[in-house]
């Protein structure tokens, strides 16, 4: 098994109003079967808040909460893209939509399916 290198990635929504930087070794990607994740079909990488920096666009973000109102899902108000969310079970971590990252290739990264629909 090869060691994964920690890298910095720039990310953004589609229109570029929201821009951020993360640092991760991307040990795995996750999908989730909860009602919102099924619909947005994003691949997520988990990043501690200390490895996340919002560079621009805090005023362009809108937040959506549902069910327990704990997880905070962020969307760009301009283009509607979902770049990240603050996790429910581990709120000091963010789930980053890897399709919003520049030069990130998800191929070869282990994929774990989480069972969010069963979380009550």
XYZ file of N, CA, C and O in Angstrom:
480
model
N 0.848 -1.176 0.000
C 0.000 0.000 0.000
C 0.894 1.240 0.000
O 1.807 1.369 0.796
N 0.635 2.173 -0.896
C 1.467 3.353 -1.006
C 1.010 4.434 -0.035
O -0.156 4.532 0.315
N 1.997 5.248 0.402
C 1.667 6.365 1.277
C 1.078 7.495 0.448
O 1.499 7.745 -0.668
N 0.123 8.164 1.015
C -0.512 9.284 0.329
C 0.180 10.576 0.758
O 0.486 10.764 1.919
N 0.411 11.450 -0.189
C 1.073 12.717 0.062
C 0.049 13.787 0.393
O -0.966 13.910 -0.286
N 0.332 14.563 1.441
C -0.525 15.694 1.776
C -0.270 16.800 0.766
O 0.865 17.145 0.490
N -1.360 17.328 0.203
C -1.273 18.397 -0.789
C -2.265 19.487 -0.461
O -3.260 19.245 0.212
N -1.979 20.666 -0.981
C -2.920 21.779 -0.890
C -3.668 21.860 -2.206
O -3.092 21.662 -3.275
N -4.977 22.112 -2.100
C -5.830 22.247 -3.279
C -6.622 23.533 -3.177
O -7.076 23.905 -2.089
N -6.798 24.186 -4.304
C -7.704 25.316 -4.391
C -9.048 24.792 -4.853
O -9.105 23.869 -5.674
N -10.108 25.378 -4.333
C -11.439 24.967 -4.727
C -12.326 26.173 -4.935
O -12.027 27.276 -4.451
N -13.418 25.955 -5.664
C -14.362 27.043 -5.899
C -15.699 26.475 -6.340
O -15.804 25.314 -6.738
N -16.687 27.349 -6.292
C -17.974 27.023 -6.900
C -17.809 27.212 -8.409
O -16.724 27.539 -8.889
N -18.862 27.055 -9.175
C -18.783 27.170 -10.634
C -18.451 28.583 -11.101
O -17.627 28.791 -11.989
N -19.072 29.588 -10.501
C -18.870 30.973 -10.956
C -17.635 31.631 -10.353
O -17.224 32.695 -10.801
N -17.032 31.005 -9.335
C -15.827 31.549 -8.716
C -16.081 32.541 -7.593
O -15.136 33.068 -7.014
N -17.340 32.791 -7.263
C -17.640 33.715 -6.164
C -17.143 33.156 -4.830
O -16.673 33.909 -3.971
N -17.232 31.837 -4.644
C -16.758 31.167 -3.434
C -15.452 30.466 -3.775
O -15.403 29.638 -4.690
N -14.379 30.829 -3.056
C -13.082 30.200 -3.279
C -12.498 29.781 -1.933
O -12.660 30.483 -0.934
N -11.831 28.656 -1.915
C -11.275 28.127 -0.671
C -10.018 27.316 -0.956
O -9.716 26.988 -2.098
N -9.299 27.002 0.114
C -8.096 26.174 0.034
C -8.193 25.100 1.115
O -8.652 25.378 2.229
N -7.782 23.892 0.766
C -7.735 22.811 1.748
C -6.361 22.153 1.690
O -5.625 22.308 0.709
N -6.058 21.412 2.730
C -4.872 20.562 2.747
C -5.320 19.180 3.181
O -5.999 19.034 4.198
N -4.974 18.168 2.375
C -5.419 16.808 2.676
C -4.500 15.785 2.018
O -3.862 16.081 1.011
N -4.471 14.605 2.587
C -3.825 13.474 1.921
C -4.885 12.579 1.270
O -4.554 11.568 0.668
N -6.147 12.978 1.379
C -7.284 12.279 0.765
C -7.198 10.763 0.947
O -7.117 10.019 -0.015
N -7.245 10.291 2.205
C -7.128 8.849 2.430
C -8.304 8.062 1.874
O -8.166 6.894 1.530
N -9.458 8.715 1.795
C -10.641 8.079 1.221
C -11.628 9.162 0.804
O -11.562 10.293 1.266
N -12.526 8.777 -0.070
C -13.643 9.630 -0.463
C -14.902 8.949 0.029
O -14.928 7.734 0.208
N -15.944 9.736 0.259
C -17.188 9.141 0.727
C -18.364 9.590 -0.137
O -18.350 10.677 -0.711
N -19.337 8.713 -0.197
C -20.651 9.047 -0.718
C -21.615 8.750 0.422
O -21.289 8.016 1.354
N -22.784 9.310 0.351
C -23.757 9.132 1.414
C -25.128 8.905 0.791
O -25.431 9.448 -0.272
N -25.961 8.114 1.469
C -27.285 7.816 0.927
C -28.413 8.621 1.586
O -29.578 8.314 1.397
N -28.063 9.684 2.329
C -29.132 10.492 2.920
C -29.867 11.246 1.808
O -29.416 11.287 0.667
N -30.977 11.842 2.140
C -31.841 12.448 1.129
C -31.165 13.577 0.358
O -31.390 13.733 -0.841
N -30.328 14.374 0.993
C -29.679 15.472 0.266
C -28.473 14.964 -0.535
O -28.263 15.377 -1.672
N -27.678 14.075 0.051
C -26.490 13.570 -0.653
C -26.860 12.748 -1.891
O -26.175 12.814 -2.905
N -27.932 11.979 -1.805
C -28.384 11.234 -2.989
C -28.669 12.180 -4.141
O -28.353 11.905 -5.291
N -29.267 13.306 -3.837
C -29.645 14.260 -4.882
C -28.462 15.054 -5.433
O -28.427 15.359 -6.610
N -27.491 15.398 -4.583
C -26.369 16.186 -5.093
C -25.261 15.308 -5.666
O -24.435 15.806 -6.429
N -25.225 14.033 -5.306
C -24.305 13.048 -5.882
C -22.847 13.495 -5.873
O -22.118 13.323 -6.841
N -22.413 14.091 -4.778
C -21.037 14.566 -4.665
C -20.142 13.484 -4.066
O -20.595 12.646 -3.294
N -18.874 13.524 -4.425
C -17.848 12.733 -3.758
C -17.189 13.657 -2.743
O -16.786 14.768 -3.091
N -17.091 13.212 -1.511
C -16.602 14.078 -0.449
C -15.281 13.583 0.121
O -15.047 12.378 0.197
N -14.439 14.540 0.505
C -13.250 14.235 1.281
C -13.391 14.983 2.603
O -13.839 16.126 2.645
N -13.028 14.312 3.677
C -13.151 14.871 5.021
C -11.885 15.669 5.344
O -10.772 15.163 5.209
N -12.077 16.914 5.807
C -10.952 17.805 6.107
C -11.208 18.486 7.446
O -12.304 19.024 7.668
N -10.213 18.473 8.330
C -10.354 19.176 9.603
C -10.410 20.676 9.335
O -9.770 21.176 8.407
N -11.173 21.397 10.156
C -11.348 22.831 9.952
C -10.023 23.592 9.952
O -9.912 24.643 9.319
N -9.009 23.077 10.619
C -7.703 23.741 10.637
C -6.982 23.612 9.293
O -5.992 24.297 9.053
N -7.479 22.735 8.409
C -6.896 22.541 7.077
C -7.814 23.097 5.983
O -7.710 22.699 4.827
N -8.703 24.001 6.387
C -9.635 24.639 5.460
C -9.528 26.143 5.624
O -9.516 26.656 6.747
N -9.453 26.853 4.505
C -9.434 28.312 4.547
C -10.371 28.855 3.474
O -10.203 28.555 2.286
N -11.353 29.624 3.887
C -12.244 30.293 2.944
C -11.519 31.538 2.462
O -11.212 32.434 3.249
N -11.209 31.596 1.182
C -10.441 32.696 0.608
C -11.323 33.851 0.165
O -10.914 35.008 0.218
N -12.521 33.554 -0.315
C -13.434 34.585 -0.802
C -14.848 34.033 -0.849
O -15.046 32.832 -1.003
N -15.806 34.930 -0.721
C -17.185 34.556 -0.967
C -18.039 34.238 0.235
O -19.125 33.660 0.071
N -17.629 34.622 1.427
C -18.497 34.322 2.574
C -19.876 34.949 2.396
O -20.884 34.371 2.802
N -19.929 36.107 1.739
C -21.216 36.764 1.493
C -21.996 36.117 0.345
O -23.178 36.397 0.156
N -21.345 35.237 -0.414
C -22.021 34.531 -1.514
C -22.536 33.160 -1.099
O -23.165 32.471 -1.897
N -22.248 32.745 0.131
C -22.695 31.438 0.609
C -24.073 31.534 1.241
O -24.384 32.497 1.939
N -24.857 30.525 1.002
C -26.115 30.371 1.713
C -26.085 28.995 2.363
O -25.416 28.084 1.874
N -26.767 28.866 3.465
C -26.703 27.644 4.261
C -28.046 26.930 4.259
O -29.103 27.566 4.311
N -27.969 25.602 4.220
C -29.183 24.787 4.299
C -28.988 23.738 5.386
O -27.970 23.044 5.416
N -29.958 23.647 6.285
C -29.951 22.628 7.333
C -31.258 21.856 7.258
O -32.296 22.426 6.932
N -31.210 20.581 7.584
C -32.429 19.790 7.613
C -32.309 18.717 8.685
O -31.270 18.589 9.329
N -33.352 17.962 8.903
C -33.449 16.873 9.880
C -33.121 17.388 11.283
O -33.948 18.030 11.892
N -31.918 17.146 11.806
C -31.568 17.600 13.154
C -31.051 19.036 13.171
O -30.771 19.566 14.246
N -30.909 19.640 12.016
C -30.385 21.005 11.874
C -28.975 21.161 12.426
O -28.589 22.256 12.853
N -28.199 20.087 12.412
C -26.831 20.125 12.918
C -25.830 20.310 11.787
O -24.999 21.209 11.844
N -25.879 19.464 10.775
C -24.975 19.618 9.627
C -25.339 20.900 8.895
O -26.510 21.247 8.760
N -24.309 21.596 8.439
C -24.504 22.871 7.754
C -24.028 22.723 6.317
O -22.837 22.623 6.068
N -24.941 22.700 5.381
C -24.632 22.525 3.958
C -24.572 23.903 3.308
O -25.515 24.687 3.426
N -23.472 24.182 2.623
C -23.273 25.507 2.033
C -23.372 25.446 0.514
O -22.832 24.539 -0.123
N -24.050 26.429 -0.045
C -24.246 26.554 -1.486
C -23.908 27.979 -1.901
O -24.112 28.917 -1.125
N -23.440 28.149 -3.122
C -23.206 29.479 -3.659
C -24.550 30.086 -4.058
O -25.324 29.464 -4.793
N -24.840 31.293 -3.587
C -26.091 31.983 -3.923
C -26.143 32.386 -5.394
O -27.219 32.587 -5.939
N -24.980 32.500 -6.025
C -24.930 32.954 -7.413
C -25.160 31.798 -8.379
O -26.055 31.845 -9.215
N -24.362 30.721 -8.259
C -24.445 29.626 -9.238
C -25.111 28.361 -8.702
O -25.410 27.453 -9.458
N -25.337 28.281 -7.382
C -26.037 27.144 -6.803
C -25.181 25.922 -6.505
O -25.694 24.923 -6.011
N -23.880 25.988 -6.763
C -23.016 24.825 -6.538
C -22.784 24.615 -5.047
O -22.662 25.554 -4.265
N -22.694 23.338 -4.673
C -22.467 22.908 -3.291
C -20.982 22.559 -3.123
O -20.553 21.494 -3.529
N -20.170 23.447 -2.533
C -18.751 23.148 -2.397
C -18.366 22.380 -1.133
O -17.407 21.611 -1.148
N -19.114 22.566 -0.032
C -18.717 21.902 1.220
C -19.848 21.951 2.241
O -20.825 22.680 2.073
N -19.683 21.164 3.300
C -20.604 21.212 4.433
C -19.834 20.972 5.724
O -18.750 20.370 5.708
N -20.382 21.459 6.820
C -19.831 21.174 8.152
C -20.547 19.937 8.631
O -21.772 19.877 8.633
N -19.792 18.929 9.025
C -20.347 17.612 9.302
C -21.189 17.587 10.588
O -20.950 18.330 11.512
N -22.128 16.682 10.596
C -23.056 16.539 11.728
C -22.394 15.835 12.908
O -22.423 16.320 14.033
N -21.809 14.684 12.660
C -21.259 13.861 13.737
C -19.922 14.411 14.234
O -19.615 14.322 15.417
N -19.140 14.996 13.326
C -17.844 15.569 13.685
C -17.806 17.018 13.191
O -17.246 17.318 12.143
N -18.427 17.950 13.943
C -18.587 19.319 13.458
C -17.293 20.113 13.299
O -17.312 21.193 12.725
N -16.171 19.592 13.773
C -14.899 20.279 13.535
C -14.266 19.844 12.208
O -13.156 20.249 11.871
N -15.001 19.030 11.446
C -14.569 18.608 10.113
C -15.553 19.119 9.073
O -16.732 19.304 9.355
N -15.021 19.319 7.878
C -15.862 19.688 6.745
C -15.817 18.563 5.725
O -14.793 17.889 5.574
N -16.908 18.383 5.036
C -16.953 17.495 3.884
C -16.796 18.381 2.658
O -17.584 19.299 2.449
N -15.763 18.135 1.883
C -15.453 18.959 0.718
C -15.856 18.194 -0.539
O -15.458 17.035 -0.719
N -16.600 18.840 -1.417
C -16.988 18.256 -2.692
C -15.756 18.259 -3.591
O -15.312 19.308 -4.041
N -15.172 17.075 -3.851
C -13.911 17.021 -4.595
C -14.046 17.498 -6.031
O -13.058 17.882 -6.653
N -15.263 17.534 -6.554
C -15.457 18.033 -7.919
C -15.318 19.556 -7.973
O -15.292 20.131 -9.061
N -15.215 20.216 -6.819
C -14.975 21.660 -6.761
C -13.490 21.986 -6.599
O -13.120 23.155 -6.526
N -12.638 20.967 -6.536
C -11.204 21.180 -6.344
C -10.465 21.202 -7.673
O -10.721 20.371 -8.552
N -9.528 22.128 -7.812
C -8.685 22.195 -9.004
C -7.642 21.085 -8.940
O -7.044 20.843 -7.889
N -7.434 20.422 -10.040
C -6.368 19.424 -10.204
C -6.481 18.238 -9.250
O -5.483 17.589 -8.949
N -7.675 17.945 -8.760
C -7.860 16.759 -7.917
C -8.389 15.632 -8.792
O -9.409 15.780 -9.458
N -7.694 14.514 -8.788
C -8.114 13.350 -9.557
C -8.576 12.277 -8.578
O -7.765 11.722 -7.838
N -9.866 11.982 -8.529
C -10.372 11.018 -7.554
C -10.037 9.556 -7.881
O -10.175 8.689 -7.024
N -9.583 9.302 -9.106
C -9.289 7.912 -9.486
C -8.214 7.318 -8.584
O -7.214 7.957 -8.284
N -8.458 6.111 -8.130
C -7.503 5.398 -7.290
C -7.651 5.672 -5.807
O -7.000 5.029 -4.998
N -8.498 6.615 -5.426
C -8.724 6.905 -4.011
C -9.832 5.992 -3.512
O -10.884 5.900 -4.139
N -9.599 5.287 -2.400
C -10.639 4.397 -1.872
C -11.952 5.140 -1.635
O -11.950 6.296 -1.209
N -13.051 4.465 -1.919
C -14.386 5.044 -1.780
C -15.156 4.291 -0.702
O -15.229 3.064 -0.722
N -15.689 5.049 0.247
C -16.495 4.458 1.320
C -17.898 5.014 1.215
O -18.110 6.210 1.092
N -18.871 4.142 1.260
C -20.273 4.555 1.231
C -20.783 4.632 2.653
O -20.714 3.658 3.390
N -21.265 5.806 3.029
C -21.814 5.959 4.378
C -23.321 5.811 4.321
O -23.956 6.034 3.287
N -23.875 5.429 5.447
C -25.313 5.178 5.527
C -25.941 6.310 6.325
O -26.247 6.173 7.492
N -26.089 7.461 5.674
C -26.667 8.626 6.331
C -28.171 8.519 6.495
O -28.739 9.119 7.406
N -28.839 7.787 5.626
C -30.299 7.678 5.686
C -30.754 7.009 6.985
O -31.852 7.281 7.467
N -29.923 6.179 7.578
C -30.297 5.467 8.796
C -30.002 6.269 10.059
O -30.351 5.841 11.149
N -29.341 7.420 9.894
C -29.037 8.233 11.087
C -30.297 8.920 11.569
O -30.916 9.678 10.836
N -30.681 8.652 12.765
C -31.902 9.263 13.311
C -31.584 10.250 14.381
O -30.553 10.340 14.895
